[in-house]
Structures are given as structure tokens and as C-alpha cells.
Coordinates of C-alpha atoms and ligand atoms in Angstrom, one line a residue:
M1201 CA 48.1 60.4 -88.6
S1202 CA 45.7 57.6 -89.1
H1203 CA 44.4 55.6 -92.0
T1204 CA 41.3 53.4 -92.2
V1205 CA 41.2 49.7 -92.8
S1206 CA 38.2 47.5 -92.8
T1207 CA 39.9 44.3 -91.6
Q1208 CA 42.7 43.6 -89.2
L1209 CA 44.6 40.5 -90.1
I1210 CA 47.1 39.1 -87.6
P1211 CA 49.1 36.5 -89.6
P1212 CA 50.5 33.5 -87.8
W1213 CA 53.6 33.9 -85.6
P1214 CA 54.9 32.1 -82.5
T1215 CA 53.4 33.9 -79.5
P1216 CA 56.5 35.1 -77.5
P1217 CA 57.0 33.3 -74.2
D1218 CA 57.0 35.5 -71.1
R1219 CA 60.6 34.6 -70.4
L1220 CA 63.7 33.4 -72.2
P1221 CA 64.0 29.6 -71.7
G1222 CA 67.0 28.1 -69.9
L1223 CA 70.1 26.9 -71.7
V1224 CA 68.7 23.4 -72.6
G1225 CA 65.4 24.8 -73.7
L1226 CA 67.1 27.5 -75.7
L1227 CA 69.3 25.0 -77.6
H1228 CA 66.3 22.9 -78.3
R1229 CA 64.3 25.8 -79.7
L1230 CA 67.3 27.1 -81.6
R1231 CA 67.4 23.8 -83.4
R1232 CA 63.6 23.4 -83.9
N1233 CA 62.8 27.0 -84.8
P1234 CA 64.9 30.0 -83.6
L1235 CA 61.8 32.2 -84.0
E1236 CA 60.4 30.5 -80.8
C1237 CA 63.3 31.8 -78.7
W1238 CA 62.3 35.4 -78.8
S1239 CA 60.6 36.1 -75.5
A1240 CA 58.3 39.2 -74.9
E1241 CA 61.2 41.4 -73.5
F1242 CA 62.9 41.4 -76.9
F1243 CA 59.9 43.0 -78.5
R1244 CA 59.8 45.6 -75.7
E1245 CA 63.4 46.5 -74.8
P1246 CA 65.9 48.5 -76.9
I1247 CA 68.9 46.1 -76.1
V1248 CA 68.8 42.8 -74.3
R1249 CA 72.0 41.1 -73.0
I1250 CA 72.2 37.3 -72.8
R1251 CA 75.0 35.7 -70.9
L1252 CA 75.8 32.2 -72.2
P1253 CA 78.5 29.9 -70.7
L1254 CA 81.1 30.8 -73.4
L1255 CA 79.6 33.9 -74.9
T1256 CA 77.8 37.2 -74.2
A1257 CA 75.3 38.2 -76.8
Y1258 CA 73.5 41.6 -77.3
I1259 CA 70.2 41.7 -79.2
V1260 CA 70.0 45.2 -80.5
S1261 CA 66.7 46.9 -81.6
D1262 CA 67.5 50.5 -80.6
P1263 CA 67.7 52.5 -83.9
E1264 CA 70.7 54.6 -82.7
A1265 CA 72.6 51.5 -81.5
I1266 CA 71.9 49.8 -84.9
R1267 CA 73.3 52.8 -86.7
R1268 CA 76.5 52.5 -84.6
V1269 CA 76.9 48.7 -85.3
L1270 CA 76.0 48.6 -88.9
M1271 CA 77.1 52.0 -90.1
D1272 CA 79.1 54.4 -88.0
N1273 CA 81.4 51.8 -86.4
A1274 CA 80.7 49.0 -88.9
A1275 CA 84.5 48.2 -89.2
N1276 CA 84.4 47.0 -85.6
Y1277 CA 81.7 44.5 -86.2
R1278 CA 82.5 41.6 -88.5
K1279 CA 80.2 38.9 -89.8
D1280 CA 80.4 36.2 -87.2
P1281 CA 82.4 33.0 -87.8
I1282 CA 79.4 30.7 -87.8
Q1283 CA 77.6 32.6 -90.5
R1284 CA 80.8 32.8 -92.5
R1285 CA 81.6 29.1 -92.2
I1286 CA 78.1 28.1 -93.4
L1287 CA 78.5 30.4 -96.4
A1288 CA 82.0 29.4 -97.1
N1289 CA 80.9 26.0 -98.2
G1290 CA 80.3 27.1 -101.7
L1291 CA 80.7 30.9 -101.8
A1292 CA 84.0 31.5 -100.3
D1293 CA 85.2 34.0 -103.0
G1294 CA 81.9 35.8 -103.5
L1295 CA 80.8 39.2 -102.1
L1296 CA 78.7 37.7 -99.4
S1297 CA 81.6 36.0 -97.6
V1298 CA 84.8 38.0 -98.5
E1299 CA 86.2 40.6 -96.0
D1300 CA 88.4 43.6 -95.9
E1301 CA 90.1 44.7 -99.1
R1302 CA 88.7 41.8 -101.2
W1303 CA 85.2 42.8 -100.1
E1304 CA 85.9 46.5 -100.9
T1305 CA 87.1 45.9 -104.4
Q1306 CA 84.3 43.4 -105.2
R1307 CA 81.7 45.7 -103.8
R1308 CA 83.0 48.6 -105.9
T1309 CA 83.1 46.3 -109.0
L1310 CA 79.7 44.8 -108.6
A1311 CA 77.7 47.8 -107.3
P1312 CA 76.9 49.2 -110.8
L1313 CA 75.7 45.8 -112.0
L1314 CA 72.9 45.7 -109.5
A1315 CA 72.2 49.5 -109.2
K1316 CA 68.6 50.5 -109.7
R1317 CA 69.3 52.0 -113.1
T1318 CA 70.8 48.7 -114.3
V1319 CA 68.2 46.4 -112.9
I1320 CA 65.4 48.3 -114.5
S1321 CA 66.6 46.9 -117.8
F1322 CA 65.9 43.4 -116.4
S1323 CA 62.2 44.1 -116.0
S1324 CA 61.2 42.4 -119.3
A1325 CA 63.2 39.2 -118.3
I1326 CA 61.3 39.2 -115.0
R1327 CA 58.0 39.7 -116.7
H1328 CA 58.9 36.9 -119.1
A1329 CA 59.6 34.5 -116.3
A1330 CA 56.4 35.4 -114.5
E1331 CA 54.4 34.9 -117.8
Q1332 CA 56.2 31.5 -118.3
L1333 CA 55.0 30.4 -114.8
A1334 CA 51.5 31.8 -115.5
G1335 CA 51.4 29.9 -118.8
R1336 CA 52.3 26.6 -117.0
W1337 CA 49.6 27.3 -114.3
E1338 CA 47.0 28.1 -117.1
K1339 CA 47.4 24.5 -118.3
L1340 CA 46.5 23.0 -114.9
C1341 CA 42.9 22.3 -114.1
D1342 CA 41.0 24.7 -111.9
G1343 CA 41.1 23.5 -108.4
T1344 CA 44.6 22.0 -108.6
I1345 CA 46.5 22.3 -105.3
L1346 CA 50.0 23.8 -105.7
D1347 CA 52.7 24.5 -103.1
V1348 CA 53.1 28.2 -103.8
A1349 CA 56.3 28.3 -101.8
A1350 CA 58.0 25.7 -104.1
E1351 CA 56.5 27.4 -107.2
M1352 CA 58.0 30.7 -106.1
T1353 CA 61.5 29.1 -105.8
L1354 CA 61.2 27.9 -109.4
V1355 CA 60.2 31.3 -110.7
T1356 CA 63.0 33.2 -108.8
L1357 CA 65.6 30.7 -110.0
N1358 CA 64.3 31.2 -113.5
V1359 CA 64.5 35.0 -113.2
L1360 CA 68.1 34.7 -112.2
A1361 CA 68.9 32.2 -114.9
L1362 CA 67.3 34.5 -117.5
T1363 CA 69.0 37.7 -116.2
I1364 CA 72.5 36.0 -115.8
F1365 CA 72.5 33.7 -118.8
S1366 CA 70.0 35.4 -121.1
D1367 CA 71.1 33.4 -124.2
G1368 CA 70.2 30.2 -122.4
I1369 CA 72.1 27.6 -120.4
G1370 CA 72.6 25.1 -123.2
G1371 CA 71.7 21.4 -122.8
D1372 CA 68.6 20.4 -120.9
P1373 CA 67.2 23.2 -118.7
E1374 CA 65.8 20.4 -116.4
D1375 CA 69.4 19.1 -115.8
F1376 CA 70.6 22.6 -115.0
R1377 CA 67.7 23.1 -112.6
S1378 CA 68.1 19.8 -110.8
A1379 CA 71.9 20.4 -110.5
M1380 CA 71.1 23.8 -109.1
N1381 CA 68.5 22.5 -106.7
A1382 CA 70.9 19.8 -105.4
Y1383 CA 73.6 22.4 -105.0
F1384 CA 71.4 24.8 -103.0
G1385 CA 70.0 21.8 -101.1
V1386 CA 73.4 21.1 -99.6
I1387 CA 75.3 24.3 -99.3
G1388 CA 73.1 26.2 -96.9
R1389 CA 72.6 23.3 -94.4
I1390 CA 73.5 24.2 -90.9
G1391 CA 74.8 21.2 -89.1
I1392 CA 75.0 20.6 -85.4
F1393 CA 78.9 20.8 -85.8
D1394 CA 78.5 24.3 -87.1
L1395 CA 76.2 25.3 -84.2
M1396 CA 78.7 23.8 -81.8
G1397 CA 81.4 26.0 -83.3
L1398 CA 83.7 23.2 -84.4
P1399 CA 86.4 24.3 -86.7
A1400 CA 86.0 23.8 -90.5
S1401 CA 88.8 21.2 -90.4
V1402 CA 86.6 18.7 -88.4
P1403 CA 85.0 16.5 -91.1
R1404 CA 81.2 16.9 -91.3
P1405 CA 78.8 14.1 -92.3
G1406 CA 77.8 14.4 -95.9
R1407 CA 80.9 16.4 -96.9
A1408 CA 81.8 14.0 -99.7
R1409 CA 78.3 14.4 -101.3
L1410 CA 78.5 18.1 -100.9
R1411 CA 81.9 18.2 -102.7
R1412 CA 80.6 16.1 -105.6
T1413 CA 77.4 18.2 -106.0
M1414 CA 79.4 21.4 -105.8
A1415 CA 82.1 20.2 -108.3
Y1416 CA 79.4 19.2 -110.8
F1417 CA 77.4 22.4 -110.7
E1418 CA 80.5 24.6 -110.6
G1419 CA 81.7 22.8 -113.7
V1420 CA 78.4 23.7 -115.5
I1421 CA 78.8 27.4 -114.6
D1422 CA 82.5 27.4 -115.7
G1423 CA 81.4 26.0 -119.1
L1424 CA 78.8 28.8 -119.5
I1425 CA 81.4 31.4 -118.6
E1426 CA 83.9 29.9 -121.0
T1427 CA 81.4 29.9 -123.9
R1428 CA 80.5 33.5 -123.2
R1429 CA 84.1 34.6 -123.0
R1430 CA 84.8 33.1 -126.5
R1431 CA 81.7 34.8 -127.9
M1432 CA 82.8 38.2 -126.4
G1433 CA 86.3 37.7 -127.9
S1434 CA 85.1 36.9 -131.4
F1435 CA 83.8 39.2 -134.1
G1436 CA 80.1 38.9 -135.1
A1437 CA 76.9 39.5 -133.1
A1438 CA 77.3 41.5 -129.9
P1439 CA 77.1 39.4 -126.7
P1440 CA 73.8 39.7 -124.8
N1441 CA 73.4 42.5 -122.4
D1442 CA 72.9 40.4 -119.2
L1443 CA 74.6 39.9 -115.9
L1444 CA 77.2 37.5 -117.2
T1445 CA 78.5 39.9 -119.8
L1446 CA 78.4 42.7 -117.2
L1447 CA 80.4 40.5 -114.8
L1448 CA 83.0 39.6 -117.4
R1449 CA 83.4 43.3 -118.4
A1450 CA 83.3 44.7 -114.9
D1451 CA 86.3 46.3 -113.3
D1452 CA 87.1 48.0 -110.1
P1453 CA 86.6 51.7 -110.8
T1454 CA 89.5 52.6 -108.4
T1455 CA 92.1 50.1 -109.6
G1456 CA 90.8 49.1 -113.0
R1457 CA 91.3 45.4 -112.0
A1458 CA 88.8 42.9 -113.6
M1459 CA 87.6 39.9 -111.6
S1460 CA 89.2 36.5 -111.9
L1461 CA 87.4 33.5 -113.2
T1462 CA 87.0 32.2 -109.6
E1463 CA 85.5 35.5 -108.5
V1464 CA 83.1 35.6 -111.5
R1465 CA 82.0 32.0 -110.8
S1466 CA 81.7 32.6 -107.0
N1467 CA 79.6 35.7 -107.5
I1468 CA 77.3 34.0 -110.0
L1469 CA 76.8 31.3 -107.3
T1470 CA 76.4 34.1 -104.7
F1471 CA 73.7 35.9 -106.7
L1472 CA 71.8 32.6 -107.3
S1473 CA 72.1 31.6 -103.7
A1474 CA 71.5 34.9 -102.0
G1475 CA 68.8 35.9 -104.5
H1476 CA 66.5 33.0 -105.1
E1477 CA 65.2 31.7 -101.8
T1478 CA 65.0 35.1 -100.1
T1479 CA 62.9 36.5 -103.0
A1480 CA 60.9 33.3 -103.3
N1481 CA 59.9 33.6 -99.6
A1482 CA 59.0 37.3 -100.0
L1483 CA 56.7 36.2 -102.8
A1484 CA 55.2 33.2 -101.1
W1485 CA 54.4 35.2 -97.9
S1486 CA 52.9 38.0 -100.0
I1487 CA 50.6 35.6 -101.8
F1488 CA 49.6 34.0 -98.6
L1489 CA 48.8 37.4 -96.9
L1490 CA 46.8 38.5 -99.9
S1491 CA 44.8 35.2 -99.8
Q1492 CA 43.7 36.3 -96.4
S1493 CA 42.9 39.9 -97.2
P1494 CA 40.1 40.5 -99.8
E1495 CA 40.6 44.3 -99.5
W1496 CA 44.3 44.3 -100.5
R1497 CA 43.8 41.5 -103.1
M1498 CA 41.3 43.8 -104.8
R1499 CA 43.6 46.8 -104.7
V1500 CA 46.5 44.8 -106.1
R1501 CA 44.3 43.4 -108.9
E1502 CA 43.0 46.8 -109.9
E1503 CA 46.5 48.2 -110.1
A1504 CA 47.8 45.2 -111.9
R1505 CA 45.0 45.3 -114.5
R1506 CA 45.8 49.0 -115.1
E1507 CA 49.6 48.9 -115.2
L1508 CA 50.5 45.6 -116.8
D1509 CA 49.1 46.9 -120.1
G1510 CA 51.5 49.8 -120.0
P1511 CA 55.2 49.7 -120.9
V1512 CA 57.4 47.2 -119.1
E1513 CA 60.0 50.0 -118.4
G1514 CA 59.4 51.4 -114.9
L1515 CA 56.6 48.8 -114.3
A1516 CA 57.6 48.1 -110.7
D1517 CA 57.7 51.8 -109.9
R1518 CA 54.1 52.1 -111.1
L1519 CA 52.9 49.1 -109.1
V1520 CA 52.9 51.1 -105.8
V1521 CA 50.3 49.1 -104.0
T1522 CA 51.7 45.7 -105.0
K1523 CA 55.2 46.9 -103.9
A1524 CA 53.7 48.0 -100.5
V1525 CA 52.3 44.5 -100.1
V1526 CA 55.7 43.0 -100.7
Q1527 CA 57.3 45.5 -98.3
E1528 CA 54.8 44.6 -95.6
A1529 CA 55.4 40.8 -96.2
L1530 CA 59.1 41.6 -95.8
R1531 CA 58.3 43.3 -92.5
L1532 CA 56.2 40.5 -91.0
Y1533 CA 58.4 37.7 -92.4
P1534 CA 61.9 39.1 -93.2
P1535 CA 63.6 36.3 -95.1
I1536 CA 66.9 37.1 -93.3
A1537 CA 65.5 37.0 -89.8
A1538 CA 68.7 37.9 -88.0
L1539 CA 72.1 39.5 -88.8
S1540 CA 75.0 38.7 -86.5
R1541 CA 78.3 40.4 -85.9
T1542 CA 81.3 39.8 -83.6
A1543 CA 82.9 42.9 -82.0
T1544 CA 86.6 42.9 -82.8
E1545 CA 87.4 45.7 -80.2
P1546 CA 85.5 46.9 -77.1
D1547 CA 82.8 49.4 -77.8
T1548 CA 79.9 51.2 -76.1
I1549 CA 76.3 50.8 -77.4
G1550 CA 73.5 52.4 -75.4
Q1551 CA 74.3 51.7 -71.7
F1552 CA 76.3 48.6 -72.5
Q1553 CA 80.0 48.1 -72.6
I1554 CA 80.6 45.6 -75.4
G1555 CA 83.6 43.3 -74.8
R1556 CA 85.9 42.1 -77.6
G1557 CA 84.4 38.9 -79.1
A1558 CA 80.9 39.6 -78.0
L1559 CA 78.1 38.6 -80.4
V1560 CA 75.8 41.5 -81.5
V1561 CA 72.6 40.4 -83.2
I1562 CA 70.2 42.7 -85.1
A1563 CA 67.1 40.7 -85.8
P1564 CA 64.8 42.2 -88.4
Y1565 CA 62.2 39.7 -87.3
V1566 CA 62.2 41.3 -83.8
L1567 CA 62.9 44.8 -84.9
H1568 CA 59.9 44.8 -87.3
R1569 CA 57.6 43.7 -84.5
H1570 CA 59.0 46.0 -81.8
S1571 CA 56.3 47.6 -79.8
T1572 CA 58.2 50.9 -79.4
L1573 CA 58.8 51.3 -83.1
W1574 CA 55.6 50.1 -84.8
D1575 CA 51.9 50.7 -84.4
R1576 CA 50.1 47.4 -83.9
P1577 CA 53.2 45.6 -85.2
E1578 CA 51.5 42.2 -85.5
V1579 CA 48.8 43.5 -87.9
F1580 CA 49.1 43.1 -91.7
D1581 CA 48.8 46.6 -93.2
P1582 CA 50.5 47.5 -96.4
A1583 CA 49.3 51.1 -96.0
R1584 CA 52.4 51.6 -93.8
F1585 CA 54.3 51.7 -97.0
L1586 CA 52.1 54.1 -99.0
G1587 CA 52.0 57.9 -99.3
D1588 CA 52.8 59.9 -96.2
A1589 CA 52.9 56.9 -93.9
K1590 CA 55.9 55.5 -95.9
R1591 CA 57.9 58.6 -95.2
E1592 CA 57.4 58.1 -91.4
V1593 CA 58.8 54.5 -91.3
P1594 CA 62.0 55.1 -89.2
R1595 CA 65.2 54.4 -91.2
F1596 CA 66.7 51.9 -88.7
A1597 CA 63.4 50.2 -87.8
Y1598 CA 62.9 48.5 -91.1
L1599 CA 65.8 46.4 -92.3
P1600 CA 64.8 43.5 -94.5
F1601 CA 67.9 44.2 -96.6
G1602 CA 70.2 45.2 -93.8
I1603 CA 71.9 48.6 -93.9
G1604 CA 75.3 50.1 -94.0
P1605 CA 78.3 49.0 -96.1
R1606 CA 77.2 45.4 -96.2
T1607 CA 73.6 46.1 -97.1
C1608 CA 72.0 43.8 -99.6
I1609 CA 73.4 44.6 -103.1
G1610 CA 70.4 42.9 -104.7
A1611 CA 67.7 44.9 -102.9
S1612 CA 66.4 46.8 -106.0
F1613 CA 66.6 43.7 -108.1
A1614 CA 64.6 41.7 -105.5
L1615 CA 61.9 44.3 -104.9
Q1616 CA 61.4 44.9 -108.6
E1617 CA 61.2 41.1 -109.2
A1618 CA 58.8 40.3 -106.4
T1619 CA 56.5 43.3 -107.3
I1620 CA 56.2 42.3 -111.0
V1621 CA 55.8 38.6 -110.4
L1622 CA 53.1 39.2 -107.7
A1623 CA 51.2 41.6 -110.0
V1624 CA 51.2 39.1 -112.9
L1625 CA 50.1 36.2 -110.8
M1626 CA 47.4 38.1 -108.9
E1627 CA 45.9 39.5 -112.1
R1628 CA 45.6 36.0 -113.7
F1629 CA 44.8 33.7 -110.8
E1630 CA 42.6 33.3 -107.7
L1631 CA 44.7 31.5 -105.1
A1632 CA 42.9 30.2 -102.0
L1633 CA 44.6 28.4 -99.1
A1634 CA 44.0 24.6 -99.4
P1635 CA 41.6 23.2 -96.9
D1636 CA 43.4 22.1 -93.8
A1637 CA 46.7 23.8 -94.8
K1638 CA 49.0 24.7 -92.0
V1639 CA 50.9 27.9 -92.4
W1640 CA 53.7 28.5 -89.9
P1641 CA 56.9 30.5 -90.1
V1642 CA 60.2 28.7 -89.4
Q1643 CA 63.7 30.1 -89.5
S1644 CA 65.9 27.7 -91.3
V1645 CA 68.6 29.7 -93.1
T1646 CA 65.8 31.9 -94.4
L1647 CA 62.4 32.5 -92.8
R1648 CA 60.2 30.2 -94.7
P1649 CA 56.8 28.6 -94.3
A1650 CA 57.4 25.3 -92.4
Y1651 CA 54.9 23.3 -94.4
G1652 CA 55.0 25.2 -97.7
I1653 CA 51.9 27.1 -98.7
P1654 CA 49.5 24.7 -100.4
M1655 CA 46.9 26.7 -102.4
R1656 CA 44.0 25.9 -104.6
L1657 CA 44.6 27.5 -108.1
M1658 CA 41.7 29.0 -110.1
R1659 CA 42.1 30.9 -113.3
R1660 CA 40.5 34.3 -112.9
G1661 CA 37.0 34.2 -114.4
G1662 CA 36.7 30.5 -113.8
V1663 CA 34.0 29.1 -111.5
D1664 CA 35.1 28.2 -108.1
P1665 CA 33.4 25.0 -107.0
L1666 CA 34.4 25.4 -103.4
T1667 CA 33.9 28.1 -100.9
T1668 CA 37.0 30.2 -100.5
R1669 CA 39.2 29.7 -97.4
E1670 CA 38.4 33.1 -96.1
S1671 CA 34.8 32.4 -95.7
V1672 CA 35.9 29.5 -93.5
T1673 CA 38.0 31.8 -91.3
S1674 CA 35.5 34.4 -90.3
G1675 CA 35.3 35.7 -86.8
P1676 CA 38.0 36.2 -84.2
L1677 CA 40.0 33.1 -83.5
D1678 CA 43.0 32.9 -81.3
N1679 CA 46.3 31.6 -82.5
A1680 CA 48.0 32.1 -79.2
G1681 CA 49.9 29.2 -77.7
G1682 CA 51.7 27.5 -80.6
E1683 CA 51.2 26.3 -84.1
A1684 CA 48.0 27.3 -85.8
A1685 CA 46.3 25.9 -88.8
A1686 CA 46.2 28.7 -91.4
G1687 CA 42.5 29.0 -90.8
D1688 CA 43.2 30.0 -87.3
L1689 CA 44.2 33.6 -88.2
V1690 CA 43.0 36.3 -86.0
M1691 CA 40.6 38.4 -88.2
Q1692 CA 38.9 41.1 -86.4
R1693 CA 36.6 43.6 -88.1
T1694 CA 37.4 47.1 -86.9
A1695 CA 37.3 50.6 -88.3
Q1696 CA 40.6 52.3 -87.8
I1697 CA 44.3 51.9 -87.2
E1698 CA 45.5 54.9 -85.3
G1699 CA 49.1 56.0 -85.0
Y1700 CA 51.6 56.9 -87.7
Ligands
LIG264 C1 63.8 39.6 -100.8 C2 65.0 39.3 -101.1 C3 66.3 39.5 -100.4 C4 66.5 39.8 -99.1 C5 65.5 39.9 -98.0 C6 67.9 39.9 -98.9 C7 68.5 40.2 -97.6 C8 69.9 40.5 -97.5 C9 70.4 41.0 -96.2 C10 69.7 41.2 -94.9 C11 71.8 41.2 -96.4 C12 72.8 41.7 -95.5 C13 73.4 40.6 -94.6 C14 74.3 41.2 -93.5 O1 74.4 42.4 -93.3 O2 74.8 40.3 -92.8 C15 72.0 40.8 -97.8 C16 73.3 40.8 -98.4 C17 73.5 40.4 -99.7 N1 72.6 40.1 -100.7 FE1 70.6 40.1 -100.4 N2 68.6 39.8 -100.1 C18 67.6 39.5 -101.0 C19 67.8 39.4 -102.4 C20 69.1 39.4 -103.0 C21 69.3 39.3 -104.4 C22 68.2 39.1 -105.5 C23 70.7 39.2 -104.6 C24 71.5 39.1 -105.9 C25 71.0 39.1 -107.1 C26 71.3 39.4 -103.3 C27 72.6 39.4 -103.0 C28 73.2 39.8 -101.8 C29 74.6 39.9 -101.6 C30 75.7 39.6 -102.7 C31 74.8 40.3 -100.3 C32 76.2 40.6 -99.6 C33 76.5 42.0 -99.7 C34 77.8 42.4 -99.1 O3 78.2 41.7 -98.1 O4 78.4 43.4 -99.5 N3 70.3 39.5 -102.3 N4 70.9 40.4 -98.4

């Protein structure tokens, strides 16, 4: 099957080196930007083995092998200790970091809260948060330069605050937001001690500050939980139907056990932490990609104009083109660029014998650009996720949310949120890349734009005093060989994409 497109856009990414660098080069790149480590063979081979002095690692992009690691034999592959130690900073008792029985019971308890049928009821809160952001932008002058990446972080935090604590957070929302920002600024930081694999008992620099920030923010959350508990226990108005009430009422369908205060708090922190930056990146990359593609911008706008007037229920399901843009942004720039597991027992995957303790990495960033799985993988083309083409996307070749028992529990929430927010913003504003902006992907906990995404804001219908960025970036330019200014995107005019 083939579909026609008028423009081929190859968004910026580090050109894979021909060969994997040596150990020193590898460590240097890992620290600077892990995306630069992936050499050409990773995008070509089903499984690549890397032997390091203390460790053997397998990078797996073969769909059958992925099925074995993440689904059929998932019990043999645990989240690796580095990933867990980093998470354990603040989220030790939340779903993301617990294991074994604790994980099973939490997963069973939390699954109904974030199931698609439940998250559909959050669509008006999401729309409200998007409208609040749009209202703030409306007050700015046309031509204002905004960092869209930072703005998306604010809107996704706001969505979570509105869906978890729908009756407000009490006190000054600015205080809450800055406490939350400070919290997330410190918990996800990967230090050199972590990369070196030093045990958690070795004191890390900045640990005291981390503890203070955590204690303060956790105290704020505990206060909110306590107030809600009292309200739920008293007669009078029913408590709001939000995630906090659902969390406090939730019990394990198998054992009937409710969650402890620590588990409720840890899972609120987990949702805030796992849900805000990931979704913010998906949105920021989507807006960036649309700013480079007049064709898709127009299609998203037409759809948004038509659908935003309709009922808010089921809105994200009607925004099919907008959702396809988000899915394509998640393919090109998956916020979680790599999943890593440690084999607890020997196993066989493909032609490889996996030893006990080996590291197995499934990297959505590599998988989504793999030459044997995707047609012209480097090209931005949301049509991959529309109509018949969508049904042909192989199940284990597209994993922005992972797969198997530990798949993202917030996937429906995130997709719905990103789709609605994108539609509202695209309908109301013209966003053009700021002159001289550099857009470059870097993996630093999440896959984010290294220098933010500075964009010039125009209300739709306003008069744009400057030429748009696209008109500056016409004609084929080469971004090979390293960092590129955003204008250096490869834009080739061709008639058809074959394949699919
Ligand atoms: C675009 C946005 C998002 C992306 C790309 C994303 C990606 C992922 C991925 C890849 C995993 C699996 C990690 C692994 O297997 O090692 C995961 C797990 C998880 N995600 Fe998300 N996520 C997103 C949004 C959210 C949201 C909005 C929430 C909550 C409201 C959330 C909560 C979680 C939790 C709790 C887990 C752990 C599940 C478990 O271990 O059982 N995520 N996410």
C-alpha cells in the first residue's frame, strides 16, 4: 500500500556513527547524550551484543525477541538496578518502582483508575487546562517568543493537578507549583555515582537538599490527602470524582485490601512524576513537527475547528488526525528512549544465550527508526497512524508506552491529554520557530529538546509581521554530521511514500 504526501520532512536527529565508539568515547557520549551512542548497526540488526568490562548488554529490536523479554518470559527480566535506584529517590513505594507481590497488588488496584473508560471522564479537566493556557497566551502580544517545551511542562502539571485534586490544592497555587518543580528538579537527576553503579548507601552530593525538598513537597501532599479523607468521612456534599477520591477508595479486587497512606502518596508522586514530563515532551515535539509541516498543520486545524465545537465526551477519539500527529511524534521522539532489564536466570533470545545478570535493552528510539521495521523511518509522516496503514504497524515495533505486564498504566490518559491540548492550541495559535532557534533531541531521563523549543506566538487571525520560519527553510539542506539549527531540516518535495 502507498499513500501520497507532498512534503518529506526529516526532523533533526544525531546521524548514527558507522561504528560504536570505544569504551572512553562511549562513556563520554553516554554522559553527553546517550542518543549519540547508537551506531548504524543498531538500526539495521535485530539484536546487537555489547561486551563491556563488567557487563554484557543486548540491544534487542527483533519483535519476537521483544515479545519474549517483555511479555512471554517477563518474570525473568527485572527492571535493572540503576533505573530502580534513580526512581527510588522519591517514588520507592509507587507502582513504577515496586516489584513482585507489591507490584501485582498495586497494579490490580490502580488499573481501573487509569483505564480508558475512567480517563474519558477527565476530558473536561484536560480541556479546561488547555483553555487556561490558551487564555494566558491570548494576553501576550503577537510575536512574543515562548519556550514551548517549558510551557508544555506547565500545562501537563496543571492537568495532573486538576485531575488528582479537582477541588484545588489550597493555599497559593504558585507555591505548590514551585515546590513541585523543585521536587521534580531533584528526584530524576542521574549522578555519576549512579552511572558508576555505587550502592545507595554511598552518600551522593546534594542529598541533603534532595531530602529537604522531598520532605516539604511530601508534607504538602499528605495535607491534601488528610483534608480529603476528612471530607470523605463526613456527611454533606459528596467528595469530588477525581483521582484522589478514586485512590482513597480503591482496593485490590482480589484481596479487598485498600492502599496505605504511604502508597497513596507515593502513587500520587508517581503519577505526577511519570506523567508530566513525558506528556509535555510528546506535546512539545508535536508542536515543533507541525511548525515544520504546513500540510499536517492545516489538517489538524480543520479537524480541531470541526470537533472542538462538539461534546467534550469522546473528544480525543474524534480527533483522529491530531492523535496520529502525537503518535508520530512519539515514534520519532519517544519520551522514554530505552527500557532496560536484567536477566535473573539464563535464557535464549534469537541466536543468543543470555547469561544471568546480563543487561537487556529495548530502545523505542532505535526500534522506531529500525530500517527492517519501518518504511523511511526518519521521515515525519502521521499517515502511518491513520486508516489501513495504522492496522499494519507491527505490534512490537512501536512501543512508546512499553508492552507487557509493566506497560505504561497512564497510556490512555497521556494520549487523550496530548491530543486535546494539541488541538486547542493549534486551533487558536500560529506557532513558528524563533529565528536562530536550535532544536536538538537529547536523552536526559526523558528524550527532550536540548535547548527547549523557542517559538514565536501569534494569535490566529493576527497579522504576522515576520516571514514564517518555514519559508526560511526551503530546499534540501543536510543535517548530517552533528547538531543542526532547526532551520537545517531536510525538506524535500516529492510525490509519494511507498511501502506499507
Ligand atoms: C507520553 C506520555 C508517557 C509515556 C511516553 C510513558 C511511557 C512509559 C513507559 C515506556 C513505561 C514502561 C517502563 C518500563 O517498562 O520499564 C511507563 C510506565 C509507567 N507509566 Fe508512563 N508514560 C507516559 C505517561 C504516563 C502518565 C500520564 C502516567 C500517569 C498518570 C504514567 C504512569 C506510569 C506508571 C505508573 C508506570 C509504571 C507501570 C508499572 O510498572 O506497572 N505514564 N510509562
